[in-house]
Amino acid sequence: MKKLILFLILVIYVPAFAQLVEKGETEIFRFKTNGGKTAVICKGENESYLIYRFGTNSNVELQYPAELNESSWQLFTYSYYYRGGGKENAGLDLNYLTFTNNGYTYKLYQEYSAEDNSENAGIIVTDKDMKETDIKAVKKSVKGSLIDLRYTEKVKRDQ
């Protein structure tokens, strides 16, 4: 009986404390990976902070930054390249959000090419030895857009 009660407590209460999106947050960008994990960028209520989380609702493997405050926006760097003109001009819309944590660089990307009407998203993780790992998004799972960061002055820019 004690094991059943402990199990029910873990099933009911643990996920409530380890969520990818917390109450009051707004998702900016989200996707699932082939490994079943989710990456999400959220902003706090009234744009009070910016945060990245990776994992599952029951196991957040990485949350960056640890402190959620107004200065968190400046820990991320947003960059983009836009070339309009559609297919005839090989139009592009390339969007990136980068941060560094414990010697690893994380570069979330969302890219569109009008030439072949392709969309790609994911995270490129670069380790201390400059080895890159590309964790691709499952295409149909992408929600929101990094483009939304183009219109805020709170995040650092790299142009």
mmCIF file of N, CA and C in Angstrom, residues 1 4 29 43 46 48 57 66 70 84 86-87 91-92 100 115 125 140 142 148 156:
data_model
loop_
_atom_site.group_PDB
_atom_site.id
_atom_site.type_symbol
_atom_site.label_atom_id
_atom_site.label_comp_id
_atom_site.label_asym_id
_atom_site.label_seq_id
_atom_site.Cartn_x
_atom_site.Cartn_y
_atom_site.Cartn_z
ATOM 1 N N MET A 1 0.822 -1.192 0.000
ATOM 2 C CA MET A 1 0.000 0.000 0.000
ATOM 3 C C MET A 1 0.870 1.262 0.000
ATOM 4 N N LEU A 4 2.186 1.981 -3.418
ATOM 5 C CA LEU A 4 1.155 2.536 -4.288
ATOM 6 C C LEU A 4 0.966 4.025 -4.017
ATOM 7 N N PHE A 29 8.997 29.374 -29.289
ATOM 8 C CA PHE A 29 9.447 28.394 -30.287
ATOM 9 C C PHE A 29 9.559 27.048 -29.604
ATOM 10 N N LYS A 43 9.106 32.987 -22.879
ATOM 11 C CA LYS A 43 9.332 34.249 -22.190
ATOM 12 C C LYS A 43 8.382 34.300 -21.000
ATOM 13 N N ASN A 46 4.865 39.292 -18.981
ATOM 14 C CA ASN A 46 5.296 40.670 -19.233
ATOM 15 C C ASN A 46 6.751 40.745 -19.703
ATOM 16 N N SER A 48 9.319 39.221 -18.667
ATOM 17 C CA SER A 48 10.207 39.382 -17.514
ATOM 18 C C SER A 48 11.494 38.570 -17.627
ATOM 19 N N ASN A 57 8.446 16.701 -20.114
ATOM 20 C CA ASN A 57 7.739 17.344 -18.992
ATOM 21 C C ASN A 57 8.118 16.734 -17.653
ATOM 22 N N ALA A 66 19.730 29.673 -15.217
ATOM 23 C CA ALA A 66 19.206 29.186 -13.943
ATOM 24 C C ALA A 66 18.342 30.259 -13.271
ATOM 25 N N GLU A 70 15.084 39.783 -15.662
ATOM 26 C CA GLU A 70 15.132 40.635 -16.853
ATOM 27 C C GLU A 70 16.467 40.522 -17.587
ATOM 28 N N GLY A 84 14.317 38.383 -49.533
ATOM 29 C CA GLY A 84 13.000 38.172 -50.128
ATOM 30 C C GLY A 84 13.111 37.885 -51.621
ATOM 31 N N GLY A 86 11.149 35.478 -53.222
ATOM 32 C CA GLY A 86 10.612 34.169 -53.564
ATOM 33 C C GLY A 86 11.612 33.257 -54.253
ATOM 34 N N LYS A 87 11.078 32.272 -54.934
ATOM 35 C CA LYS A 87 11.884 31.244 -55.592
ATOM 36 C C LYS A 87 12.814 31.843 -56.652
ATOM 37 N N GLY A 91 14.974 33.154 -52.326
ATOM 38 C CA GLY A 91 14.659 33.780 -51.050
ATOM 39 C C GLY A 91 15.008 32.899 -49.860
ATOM 40 N N LEU A 92 15.468 33.563 -48.795
ATOM 41 C CA LEU A 92 15.865 32.873 -47.562
ATOM 42 C C LEU A 92 15.340 33.626 -46.351
ATOM 43 N N THR A 100 25.659 30.212 -24.555
ATOM 44 C CA THR A 100 26.758 29.352 -24.112
ATOM 45 C C THR A 100 26.512 28.959 -22.664
ATOM 46 N N GLU A 115 13.631 28.640 -52.588
ATOM 47 C CA GLU A 115 14.074 27.956 -53.803
ATOM 48 C C GLU A 115 13.493 26.549 -53.902
ATOM 49 N N VAL A 125 24.807 21.866 -31.255
ATOM 50 C CA VAL A 125 25.558 21.948 -30.006
ATOM 51 C C VAL A 125 27.033 21.807 -30.348
ATOM 52 N N LYS A 140 7.110 18.274 -38.478
ATOM 53 C CA LYS A 140 5.707 18.547 -38.167
ATOM 54 C C LYS A 140 5.501 18.987 -36.720
ATOM 55 N N VAL A 142 7.283 21.456 -35.175
ATOM 56 C CA VAL A 142 7.718 22.836 -34.943
ATOM 57 C C VAL A 142 6.506 23.743 -34.733
ATOM 58 N N ASP A 148 9.896 35.852 -34.118
ATOM 59 C CA ASP A 148 9.309 36.739 -33.112
ATOM 60 C C ASP A 148 10.373 37.527 -32.360
ATOM 61 N N LYS A 156 20.119 40.310 -27.139
ATOM 62 C CA LYS A 156 21.324 40.782 -27.828
ATOM 63 C C LYS A 156 21.232 40.454 -29.313
#
